[in-house]
Coordinates of C-alpha atoms in Angstrom, one line a residue:
X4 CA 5.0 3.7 30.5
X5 CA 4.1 -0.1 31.3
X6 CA 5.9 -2.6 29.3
X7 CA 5.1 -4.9 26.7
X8 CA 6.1 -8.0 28.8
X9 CA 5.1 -8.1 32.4
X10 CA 5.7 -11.3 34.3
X11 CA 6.3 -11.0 38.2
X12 CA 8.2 -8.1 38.0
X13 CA 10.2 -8.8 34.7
X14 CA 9.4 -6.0 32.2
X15 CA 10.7 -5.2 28.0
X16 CA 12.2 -2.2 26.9
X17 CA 9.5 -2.6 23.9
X18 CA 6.4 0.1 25.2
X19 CA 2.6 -1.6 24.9
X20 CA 1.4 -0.3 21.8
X21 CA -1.8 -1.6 19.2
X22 CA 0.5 -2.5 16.5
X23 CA 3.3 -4.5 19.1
X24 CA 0.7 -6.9 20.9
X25 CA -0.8 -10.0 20.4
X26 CA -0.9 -11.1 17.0
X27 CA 0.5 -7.9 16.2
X28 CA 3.9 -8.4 17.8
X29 CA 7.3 -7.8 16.1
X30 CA 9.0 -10.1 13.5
X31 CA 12.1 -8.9 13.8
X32 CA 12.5 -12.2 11.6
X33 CA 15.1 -12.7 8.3
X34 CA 15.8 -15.3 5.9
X35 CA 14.4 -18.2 3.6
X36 CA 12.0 -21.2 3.6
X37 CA 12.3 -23.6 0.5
X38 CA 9.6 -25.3 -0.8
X39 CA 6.6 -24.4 1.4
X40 CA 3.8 -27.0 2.1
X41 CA 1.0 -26.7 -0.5
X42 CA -2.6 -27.9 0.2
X43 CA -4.5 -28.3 -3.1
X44 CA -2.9 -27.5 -6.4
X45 CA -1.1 -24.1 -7.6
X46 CA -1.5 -23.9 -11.8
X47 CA 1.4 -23.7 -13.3
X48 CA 0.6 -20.7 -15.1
X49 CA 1.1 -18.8 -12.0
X50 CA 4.8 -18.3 -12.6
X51 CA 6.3 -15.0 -11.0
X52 CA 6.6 -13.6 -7.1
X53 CA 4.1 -11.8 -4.5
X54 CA 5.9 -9.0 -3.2
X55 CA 4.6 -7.5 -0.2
X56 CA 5.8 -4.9 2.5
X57 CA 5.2 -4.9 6.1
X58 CA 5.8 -2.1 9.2
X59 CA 7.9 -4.2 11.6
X60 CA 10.4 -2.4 13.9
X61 CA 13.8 -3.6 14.2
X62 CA 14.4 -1.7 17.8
X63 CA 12.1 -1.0 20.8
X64 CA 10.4 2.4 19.0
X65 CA 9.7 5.7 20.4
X66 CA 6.2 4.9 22.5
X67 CA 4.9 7.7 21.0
X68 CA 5.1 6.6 18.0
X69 CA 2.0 5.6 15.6
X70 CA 1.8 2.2 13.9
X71 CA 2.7 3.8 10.4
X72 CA 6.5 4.5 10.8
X73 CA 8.0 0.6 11.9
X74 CA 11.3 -0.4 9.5
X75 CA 10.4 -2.1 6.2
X76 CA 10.4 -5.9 5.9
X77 CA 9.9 -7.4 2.5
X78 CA 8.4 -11.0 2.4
X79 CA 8.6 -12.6 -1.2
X80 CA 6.8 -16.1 -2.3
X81 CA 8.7 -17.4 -5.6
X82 CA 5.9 -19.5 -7.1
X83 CA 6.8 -21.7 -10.2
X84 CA 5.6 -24.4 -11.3
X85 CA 3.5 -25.4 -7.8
X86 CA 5.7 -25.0 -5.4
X87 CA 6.6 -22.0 -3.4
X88 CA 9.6 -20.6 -2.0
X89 CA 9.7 -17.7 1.0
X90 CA 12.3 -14.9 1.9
X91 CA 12.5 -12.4 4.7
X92 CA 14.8 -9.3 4.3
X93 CA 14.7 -6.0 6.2
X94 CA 15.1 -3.0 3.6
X95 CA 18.0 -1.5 5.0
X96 CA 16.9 2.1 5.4
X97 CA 19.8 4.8 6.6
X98 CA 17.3 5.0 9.3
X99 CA 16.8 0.9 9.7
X100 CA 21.0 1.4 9.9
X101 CA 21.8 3.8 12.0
X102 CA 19.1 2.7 14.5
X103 CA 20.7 -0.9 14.4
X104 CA 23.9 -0.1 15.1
X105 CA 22.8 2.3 18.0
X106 CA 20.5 -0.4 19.3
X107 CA 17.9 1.9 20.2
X108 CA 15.5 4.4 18.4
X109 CA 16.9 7.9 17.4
X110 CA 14.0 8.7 15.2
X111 CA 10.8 10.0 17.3
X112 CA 7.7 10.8 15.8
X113 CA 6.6 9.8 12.5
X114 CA 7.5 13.2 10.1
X115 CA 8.6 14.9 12.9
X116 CA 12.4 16.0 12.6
X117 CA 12.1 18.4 16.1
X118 CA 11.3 14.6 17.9
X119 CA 14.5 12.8 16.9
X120 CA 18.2 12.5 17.9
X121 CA 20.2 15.5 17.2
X122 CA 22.7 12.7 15.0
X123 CA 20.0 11.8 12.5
X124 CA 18.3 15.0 12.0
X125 CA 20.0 15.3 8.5
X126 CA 19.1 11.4 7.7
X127 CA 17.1 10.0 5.2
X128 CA 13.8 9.8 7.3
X129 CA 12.3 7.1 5.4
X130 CA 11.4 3.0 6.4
X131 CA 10.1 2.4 3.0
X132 CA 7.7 0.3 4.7
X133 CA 4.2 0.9 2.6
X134 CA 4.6 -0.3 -1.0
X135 CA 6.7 -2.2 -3.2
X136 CA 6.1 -1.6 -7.0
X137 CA 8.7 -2.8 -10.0
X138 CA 9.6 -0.5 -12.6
X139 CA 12.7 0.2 -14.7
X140 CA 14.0 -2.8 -13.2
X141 CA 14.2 -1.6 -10.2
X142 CA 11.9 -3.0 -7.0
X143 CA 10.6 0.0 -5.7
X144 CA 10.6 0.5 -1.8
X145 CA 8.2 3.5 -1.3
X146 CA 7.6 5.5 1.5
X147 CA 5.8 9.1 0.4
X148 CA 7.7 10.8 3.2
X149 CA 11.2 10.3 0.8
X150 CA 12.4 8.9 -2.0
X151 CA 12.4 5.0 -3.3
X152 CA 15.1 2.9 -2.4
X153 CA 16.0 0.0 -4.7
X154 CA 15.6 -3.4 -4.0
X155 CA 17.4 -6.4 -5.7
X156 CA 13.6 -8.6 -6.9
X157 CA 16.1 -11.7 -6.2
X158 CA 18.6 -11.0 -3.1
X159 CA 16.5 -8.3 -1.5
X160 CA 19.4 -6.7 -0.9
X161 CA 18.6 -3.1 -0.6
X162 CA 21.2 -1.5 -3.4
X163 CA 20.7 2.2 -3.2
X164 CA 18.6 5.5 -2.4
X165 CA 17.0 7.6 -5.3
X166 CA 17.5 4.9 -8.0
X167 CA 16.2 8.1 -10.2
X168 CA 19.1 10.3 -9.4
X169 CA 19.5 13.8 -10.5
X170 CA 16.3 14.4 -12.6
X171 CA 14.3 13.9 -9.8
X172 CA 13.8 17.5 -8.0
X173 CA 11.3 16.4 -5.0
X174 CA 11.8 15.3 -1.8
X175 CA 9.1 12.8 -1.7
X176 CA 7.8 10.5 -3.9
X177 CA 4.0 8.8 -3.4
X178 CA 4.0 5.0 -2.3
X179 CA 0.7 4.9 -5.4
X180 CA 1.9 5.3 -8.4
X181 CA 0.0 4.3 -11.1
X182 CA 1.1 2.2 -14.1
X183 CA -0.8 3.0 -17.3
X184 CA -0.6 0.0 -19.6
X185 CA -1.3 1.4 -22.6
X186 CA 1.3 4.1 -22.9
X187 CA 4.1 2.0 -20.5
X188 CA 4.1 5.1 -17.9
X189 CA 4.4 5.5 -13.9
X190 CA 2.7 8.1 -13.1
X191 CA 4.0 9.7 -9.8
X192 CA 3.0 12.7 -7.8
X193 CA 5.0 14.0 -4.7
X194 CA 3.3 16.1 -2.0
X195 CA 5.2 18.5 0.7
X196 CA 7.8 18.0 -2.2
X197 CA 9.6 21.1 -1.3
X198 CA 9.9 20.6 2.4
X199 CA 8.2 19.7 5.7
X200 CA 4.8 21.1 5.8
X201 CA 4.5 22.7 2.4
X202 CA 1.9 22.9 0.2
X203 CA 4.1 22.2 -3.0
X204 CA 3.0 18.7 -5.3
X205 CA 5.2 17.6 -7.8
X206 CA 3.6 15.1 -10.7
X207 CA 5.3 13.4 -13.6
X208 CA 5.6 10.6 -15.4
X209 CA 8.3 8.0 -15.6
X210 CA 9.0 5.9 -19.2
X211 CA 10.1 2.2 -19.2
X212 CA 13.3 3.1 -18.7
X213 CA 12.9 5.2 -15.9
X214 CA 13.5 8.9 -17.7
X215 CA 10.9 11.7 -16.4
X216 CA 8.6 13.5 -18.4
X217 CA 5.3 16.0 -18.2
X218 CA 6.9 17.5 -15.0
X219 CA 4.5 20.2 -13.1
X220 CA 4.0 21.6 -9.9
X221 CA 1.3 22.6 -8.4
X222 CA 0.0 24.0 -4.5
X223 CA -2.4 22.1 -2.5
X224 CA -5.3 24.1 -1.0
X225 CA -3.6 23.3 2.6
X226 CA -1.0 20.9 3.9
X227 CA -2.9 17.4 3.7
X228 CA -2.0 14.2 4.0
X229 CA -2.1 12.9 0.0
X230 CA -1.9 9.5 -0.1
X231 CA -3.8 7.2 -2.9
X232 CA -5.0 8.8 -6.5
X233 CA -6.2 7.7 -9.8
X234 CA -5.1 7.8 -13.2
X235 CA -7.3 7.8 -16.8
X236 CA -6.1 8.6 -20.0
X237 CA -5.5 12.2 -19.4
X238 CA -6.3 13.1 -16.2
X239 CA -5.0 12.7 -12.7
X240 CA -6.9 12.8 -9.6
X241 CA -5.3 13.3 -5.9
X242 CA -7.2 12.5 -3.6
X243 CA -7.2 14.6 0.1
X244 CA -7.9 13.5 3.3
X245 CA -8.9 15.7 6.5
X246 CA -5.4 15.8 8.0
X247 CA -3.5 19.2 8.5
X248 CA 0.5 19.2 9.0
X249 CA 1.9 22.6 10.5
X250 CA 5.5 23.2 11.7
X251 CA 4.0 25.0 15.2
X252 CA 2.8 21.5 16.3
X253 CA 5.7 20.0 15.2
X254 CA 7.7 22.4 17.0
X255 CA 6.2 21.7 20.2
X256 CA 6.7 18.0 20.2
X257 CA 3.4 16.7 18.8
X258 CA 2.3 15.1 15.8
X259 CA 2.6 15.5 12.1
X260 CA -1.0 15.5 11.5
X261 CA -4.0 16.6 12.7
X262 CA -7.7 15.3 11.9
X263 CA -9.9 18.3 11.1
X264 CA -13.4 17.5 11.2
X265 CA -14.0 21.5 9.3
X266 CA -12.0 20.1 6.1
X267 CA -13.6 18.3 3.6
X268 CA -12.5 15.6 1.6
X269 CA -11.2 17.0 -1.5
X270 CA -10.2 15.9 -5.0
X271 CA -7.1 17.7 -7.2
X272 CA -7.9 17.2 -10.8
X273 CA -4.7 18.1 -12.8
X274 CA -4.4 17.0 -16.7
X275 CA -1.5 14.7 -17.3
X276 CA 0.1 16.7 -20.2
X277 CA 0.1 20.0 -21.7
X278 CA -1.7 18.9 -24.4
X279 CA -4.4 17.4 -22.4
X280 CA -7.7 18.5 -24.1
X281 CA -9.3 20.1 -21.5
X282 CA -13.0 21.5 -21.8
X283 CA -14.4 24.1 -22.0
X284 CA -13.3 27.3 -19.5
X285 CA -10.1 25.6 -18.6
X286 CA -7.0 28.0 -18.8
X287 CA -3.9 26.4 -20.0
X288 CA -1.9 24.6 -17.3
X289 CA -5.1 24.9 -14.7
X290 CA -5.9 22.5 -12.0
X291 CA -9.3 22.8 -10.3
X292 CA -10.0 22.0 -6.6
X293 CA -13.4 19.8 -6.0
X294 CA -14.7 18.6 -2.6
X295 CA -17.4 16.9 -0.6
X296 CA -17.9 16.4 2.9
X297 CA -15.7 15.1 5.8
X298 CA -14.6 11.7 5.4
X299 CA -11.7 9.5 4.5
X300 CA -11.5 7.9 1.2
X301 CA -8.6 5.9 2.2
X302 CA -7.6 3.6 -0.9
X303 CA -8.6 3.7 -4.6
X304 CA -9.3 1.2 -7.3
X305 CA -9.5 3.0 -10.4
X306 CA -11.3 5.7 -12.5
X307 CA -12.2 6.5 -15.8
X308 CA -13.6 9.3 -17.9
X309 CA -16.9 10.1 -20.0
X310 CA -17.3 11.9 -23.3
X311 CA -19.7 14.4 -21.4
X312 CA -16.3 15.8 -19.4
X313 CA -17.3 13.6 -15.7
X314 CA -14.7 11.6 -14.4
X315 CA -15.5 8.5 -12.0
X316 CA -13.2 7.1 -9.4
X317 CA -14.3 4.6 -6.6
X318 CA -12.5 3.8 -3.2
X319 CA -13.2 3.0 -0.1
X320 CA -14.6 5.3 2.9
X321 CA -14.4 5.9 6.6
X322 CA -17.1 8.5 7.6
X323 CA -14.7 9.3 10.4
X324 CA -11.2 9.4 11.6
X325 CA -9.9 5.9 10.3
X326 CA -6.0 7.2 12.1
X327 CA -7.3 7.5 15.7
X328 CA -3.7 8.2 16.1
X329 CA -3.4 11.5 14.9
X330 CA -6.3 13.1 16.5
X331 CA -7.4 16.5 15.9
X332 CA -6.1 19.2 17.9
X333 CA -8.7 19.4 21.1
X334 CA -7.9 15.4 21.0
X335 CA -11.7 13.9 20.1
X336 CA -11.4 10.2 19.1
X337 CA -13.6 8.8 16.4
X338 CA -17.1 7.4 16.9
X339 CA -17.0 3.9 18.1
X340 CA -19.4 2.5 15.4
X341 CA -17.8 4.3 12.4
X342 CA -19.2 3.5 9.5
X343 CA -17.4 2.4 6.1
X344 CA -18.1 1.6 2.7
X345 CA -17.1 1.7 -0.9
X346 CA -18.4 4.1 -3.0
X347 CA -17.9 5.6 -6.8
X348 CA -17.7 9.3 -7.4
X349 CA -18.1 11.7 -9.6
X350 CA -16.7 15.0 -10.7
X351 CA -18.0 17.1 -13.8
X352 CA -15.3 18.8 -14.8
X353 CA -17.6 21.7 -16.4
X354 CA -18.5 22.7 -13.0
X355 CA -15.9 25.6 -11.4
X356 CA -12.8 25.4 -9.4
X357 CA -13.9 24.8 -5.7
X358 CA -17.5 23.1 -6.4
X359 CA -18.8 20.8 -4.3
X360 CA -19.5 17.4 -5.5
X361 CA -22.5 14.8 -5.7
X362 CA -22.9 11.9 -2.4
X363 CA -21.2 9.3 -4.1
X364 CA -22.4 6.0 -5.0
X365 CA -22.4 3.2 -2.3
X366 CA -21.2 0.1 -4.6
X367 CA -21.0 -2.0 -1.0
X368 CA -22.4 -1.2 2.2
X369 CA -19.6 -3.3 4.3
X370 CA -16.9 -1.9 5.4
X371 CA -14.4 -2.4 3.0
X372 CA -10.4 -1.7 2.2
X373 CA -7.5 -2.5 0.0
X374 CA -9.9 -2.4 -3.5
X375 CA -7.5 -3.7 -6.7
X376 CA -8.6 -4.1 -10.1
X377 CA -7.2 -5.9 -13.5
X378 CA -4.7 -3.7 -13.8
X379 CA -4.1 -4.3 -17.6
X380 CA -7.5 -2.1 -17.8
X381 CA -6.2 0.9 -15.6
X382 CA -7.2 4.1 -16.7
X383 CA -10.2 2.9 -18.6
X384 CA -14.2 1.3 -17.5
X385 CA -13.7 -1.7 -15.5
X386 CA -15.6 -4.5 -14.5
X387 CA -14.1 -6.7 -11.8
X388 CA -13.6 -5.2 -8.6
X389 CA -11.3 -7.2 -5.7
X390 CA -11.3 -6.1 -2.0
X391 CA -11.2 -6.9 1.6
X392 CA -14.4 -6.8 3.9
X393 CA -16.0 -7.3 6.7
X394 CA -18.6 -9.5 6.1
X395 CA -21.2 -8.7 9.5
X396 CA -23.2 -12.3 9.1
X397 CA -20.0 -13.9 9.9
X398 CA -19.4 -11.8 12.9
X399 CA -21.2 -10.2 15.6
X400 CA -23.6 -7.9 13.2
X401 CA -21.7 -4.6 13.6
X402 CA -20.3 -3.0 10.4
X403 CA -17.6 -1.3 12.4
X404 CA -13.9 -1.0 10.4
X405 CA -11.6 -1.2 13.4
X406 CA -13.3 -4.8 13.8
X407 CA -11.5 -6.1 11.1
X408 CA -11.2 -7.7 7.5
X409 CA -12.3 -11.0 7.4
X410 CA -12.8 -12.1 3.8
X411 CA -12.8 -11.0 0.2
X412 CA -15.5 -9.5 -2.0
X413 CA -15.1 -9.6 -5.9
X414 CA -18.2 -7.6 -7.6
X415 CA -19.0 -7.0 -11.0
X416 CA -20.3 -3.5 -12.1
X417 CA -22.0 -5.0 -15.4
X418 CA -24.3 -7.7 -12.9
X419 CA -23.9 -5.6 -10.1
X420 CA -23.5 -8.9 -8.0
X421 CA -21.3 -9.8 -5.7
X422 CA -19.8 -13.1 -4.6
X423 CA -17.6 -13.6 -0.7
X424 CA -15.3 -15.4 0.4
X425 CA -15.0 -15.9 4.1
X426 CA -11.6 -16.4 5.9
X427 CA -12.6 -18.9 8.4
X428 CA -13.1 -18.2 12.1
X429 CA -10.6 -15.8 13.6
X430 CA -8.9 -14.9 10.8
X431 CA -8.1 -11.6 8.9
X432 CA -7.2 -11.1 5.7
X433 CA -4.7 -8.9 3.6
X434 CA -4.8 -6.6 0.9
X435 CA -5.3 -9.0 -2.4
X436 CA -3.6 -8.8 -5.3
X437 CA -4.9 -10.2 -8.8
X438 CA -3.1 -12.3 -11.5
X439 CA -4.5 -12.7 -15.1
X440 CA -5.0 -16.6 -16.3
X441 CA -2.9 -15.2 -19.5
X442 CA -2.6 -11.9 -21.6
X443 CA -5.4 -12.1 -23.7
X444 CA -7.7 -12.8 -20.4
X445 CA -11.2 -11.1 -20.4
X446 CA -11.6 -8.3 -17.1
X447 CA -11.1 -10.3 -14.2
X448 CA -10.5 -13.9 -15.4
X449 CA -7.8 -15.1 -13.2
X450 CA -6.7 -15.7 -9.6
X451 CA -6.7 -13.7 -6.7
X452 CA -3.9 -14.0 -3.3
X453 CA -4.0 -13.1 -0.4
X454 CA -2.6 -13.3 2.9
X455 CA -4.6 -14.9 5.9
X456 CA -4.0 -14.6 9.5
X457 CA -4.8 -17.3 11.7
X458 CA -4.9 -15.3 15.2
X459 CA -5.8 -18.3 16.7
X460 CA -3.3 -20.8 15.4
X461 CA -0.5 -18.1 15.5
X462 CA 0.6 -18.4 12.1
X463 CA -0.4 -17.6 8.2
X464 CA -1.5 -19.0 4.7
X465 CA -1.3 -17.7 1.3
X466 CA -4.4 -18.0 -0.2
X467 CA -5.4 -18.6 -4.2
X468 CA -8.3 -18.5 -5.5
X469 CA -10.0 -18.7 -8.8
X470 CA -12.4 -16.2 -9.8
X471 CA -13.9 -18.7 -11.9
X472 CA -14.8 -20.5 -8.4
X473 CA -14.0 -17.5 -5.9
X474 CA -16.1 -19.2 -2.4
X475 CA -13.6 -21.9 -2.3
X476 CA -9.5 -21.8 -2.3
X477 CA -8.2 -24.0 -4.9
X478 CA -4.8 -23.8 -2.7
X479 CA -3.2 -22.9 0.4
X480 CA 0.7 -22.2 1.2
X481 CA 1.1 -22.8 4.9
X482 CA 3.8 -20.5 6.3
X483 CA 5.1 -22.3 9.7
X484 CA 4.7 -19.0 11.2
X485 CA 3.4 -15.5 12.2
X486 CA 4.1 -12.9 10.2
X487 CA 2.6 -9.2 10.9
X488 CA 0.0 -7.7 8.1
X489 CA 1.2 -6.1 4.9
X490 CA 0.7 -2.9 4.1
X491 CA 0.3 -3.1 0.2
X492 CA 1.8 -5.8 -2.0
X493 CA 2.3 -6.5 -5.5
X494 CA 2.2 -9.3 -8.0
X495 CA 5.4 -9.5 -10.5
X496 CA 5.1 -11.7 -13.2
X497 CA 8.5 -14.0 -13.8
X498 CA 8.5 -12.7 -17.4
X499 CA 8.6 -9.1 -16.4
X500 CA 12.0 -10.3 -13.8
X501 CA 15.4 -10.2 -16.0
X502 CA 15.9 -13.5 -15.3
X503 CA 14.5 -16.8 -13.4
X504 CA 16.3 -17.2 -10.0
X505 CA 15.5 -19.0 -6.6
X506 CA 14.5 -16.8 -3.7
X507 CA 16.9 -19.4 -1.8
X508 CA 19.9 -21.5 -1.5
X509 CA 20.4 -23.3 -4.5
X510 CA 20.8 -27.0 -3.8
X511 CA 23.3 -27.4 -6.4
X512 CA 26.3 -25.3 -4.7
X513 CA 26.4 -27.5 -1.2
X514 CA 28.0 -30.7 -0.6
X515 CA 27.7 -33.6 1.7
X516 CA 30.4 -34.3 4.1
X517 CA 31.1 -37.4 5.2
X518 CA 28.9 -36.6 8.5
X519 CA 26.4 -36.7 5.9
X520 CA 26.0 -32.7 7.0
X521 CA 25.0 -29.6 4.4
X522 CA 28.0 -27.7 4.0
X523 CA 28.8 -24.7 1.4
X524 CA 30.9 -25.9 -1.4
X525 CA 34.1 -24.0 -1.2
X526 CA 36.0 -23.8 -4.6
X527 CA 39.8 -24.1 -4.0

């Protein structure tokens, strides 16, 4: 295997790998910035942190590895009252600990417990790298291969494994749950929750202070890979893609999952409760199967239902293989000029178990990812939709996914019209997140972040904008520095934290010496 680093003769122990070059290249970075620099003007009514979670490996990884399965790195922006603080904290996994103190990997391949050390085989196998979500008061680190681990919101000290303890029966635990505002829920679903490779789903519900309720289990038509779903008032909807997971490949050192370009995409409508109304023809404690065609409907925004017994969901969609890296088994790649989009569908739950459904909706032809609504309106009809895109006229006219995300789309569903904004010139940018201007805000009114990449400056900015004005930042937090792309991240108001706290040294506890040097104040 060549090396990452090559320079007459000198050579890394870190393999060459997509996700470790370039602009892509390890962190590997903690601690704390106070007081970042600010261009333009931050309102004062945004007041809480942006908590977001990205796949940076602490140790040269297995270089078979796939980009998915790097150690967890929170990076958290205080924000209050204009000015921004920054910390960087690794989530210290028993995998992130045990591979630190070895100094090298001893996990293999992602999911894959025949690949690893012999030592860690019975170790949590979980970087909690793909979500962070605050509930109970506990900052959820999610990984959907385990269980959450906790996270102090102020410290980031990583405080414990299975916050949930003993009522929680699954192995695994879905990095999307879905926060119903209206009854103060999380509503979580586990898949191979009884074991590598089985077909078992757990779903349930969490209350505000974190006790379980409405527990069910159900089987999935085949081993898939179950990442995103949607929530309305009574129903849930899990959401399939085209991967298969069998032990035999396992076994014989290859990956988790496969692509399988004979599965459909496929859609597990289960009620919420077991008083769910359900219509017509539905047995008590039924769950029907519904499907399309093969694709990848990667991420979700939301979904409601209709009094005629259709539900609607949107996400986003790769007509192909959007995880190159788990190929299907006779190893084809995916088409070069993939094509992606976001689309709405629709299920009518008075058709059968194991119906096909309708082509969806295209709501934009650009390839688009990360979608994120006002959440305050989850599980009802929406207006505002957020997402990235690629946005062709700024580029070189392809519509190709694997090109990149290069600005922001916010559309409206009532005027079906859609307004960009464009990163800049080699730049990329993140999954957005949306805060409301206050609590009695109409759907949408507020300010969207999101993280840029400069590729060619080397560093990143914070972006806000208004959506009253949604072309043109009204502010921009330079970081001094690279940092790799999140996977998800999450907005946390300051009124929701227990208390107001700096992400950083406080001021207030050091003391000048008479060198006129910082020094921490020592009580005697």
């Amino acid at each position: 295997m060549a090396k990452l680093a090559e320079y007459e003769g000198l050579t890394s122990t870190w393999p060459v790998a997509f996700d470790l070059a370039g602009s892509s290249l390890p962190c590997r970075i903690e601690g704390e910035i106070g007081d970042l620099v600010v261009l333009g003007k931050i309102p004062k009514e945004i007041d809480g942190t942006f908590y977001r979670v990205m796949s940076d490996p602490f140790v040269p990884p297995n270089p078979k590895n796939v980009p998915l399965d790097g150690d967890g790195s929170i990076s958290a922006f205080r924000i209050r009252n204009g000015r921004v603080d920054m910390k960087m904290k690794y989530i210290e996994t028993e995998r992130y600990k045990l591979e630190r103190q070895a100094s090298k990997a001893l996990f293999g391949l992602y999911r894959n417990p025949f690949t690893h050390h012999p030592c860690v085989r019975a170790a949590v196998d979980s970087t909690a790298n793909t979500n962070l979500v605050y509930w109970s008061k506990h900052l959820l680190a999610l990984k959907e291969v385990a269980l959450p681990y906790s996270i102090d919101p102020d410290s980031l000290d990583t405080l414990c494994y299975d916050p949930f303890g003993d009522q929680i029966s699954s192995k695994t635990f879905t990095a999307h749950p879905k926060v119903d505002p209206y009854t103060n829920e999380l509503v979580v679903f586990g898949y191979e929750a009884k074991g590598l490779a089985t077909k078992d789903i757990v779903i349930y519900a969490l209350d505000k202070d974190g006790k379980k309720h409405d527990e069910q289990w159900i089987k999935s038509p085949w081993c898939a890979f179950i990442h995103d779903c949607i929530i309305t008032t009574n129903w849930l909807v899990l959401v399939l893609w085209p991967f298969e997971a069998n032990i035999a490949r396992m076994k014989a050192g290859k990956h988790h999952w496969a692509w399988d370009y004979n599965l459909p995409a496929t859609f597990i409508v289960v009620p919420r409760r077991s008083h769910t109304v359900v219509p017509a023809g539905w047995k008590p404690g039924e769950h029907r199967v519904y499907s399309w065609k093969n694709c990848m409907p990667i991420h979700t925004a939301g979904g409601w239902e209709a009094a005629d017994g259709k539900l609607y969901l949107e996400s986003s969609r790769v007509h192909d293989n959007a995880f190159p890296f788990f190929p299907p088994d006779d190893g084809r790649m995916p088409a070069e000029d993939a094509k992606a989009d976001f689309v709405r569908w629709e299920i009518d739950l008075n058709q059968p178990n194991g119906s096909k459904i309708p082509d969806p909706v295209v709501i934009l032809d650009v390839p688009s990812e990360f979608p994120r609504i006002d959440e305050r309106f989850m599980t009802q009809r929406y207006d505002h939709l957020f997402l990235n895109v690629f946005i062709p006229e700024k580029s070189d006219g392809d519509k190709n996914i694997f090109h990149g995300l290069n600005g922001l789309a916010m559309h409206s569903h009532k005027t079906n019209k859609t307004r960009w904004f464009y990163a800049g010139r080699d730049s990329l940018v993140q999954e957005p997140i949306f805060i409301p201007r206050n609590v009695d805000a109409p759907d949408g009114d507020g300010w969207i972040m999101a993280m840029v990449e400069r590729r060619a400056a080397n560093r990143n900015d914070l972006v806000v904008l208004d959506t009253k004005h949604f072309e043109t930042p009204i502010a921009i937090v330079q970081l001094p520095m690279h940092i790799k792309a999140q996977t998800h991240g999450n907005w946390i108001d300051a009124a929701d934290l227990s208390a107001r706290k700096s992400l950083v040294r406080d001021i207030s506890k050091v003391e000048v010496t008479k060198r006129g040097a910082l020094e921490p104040l020592v009580t005697k």
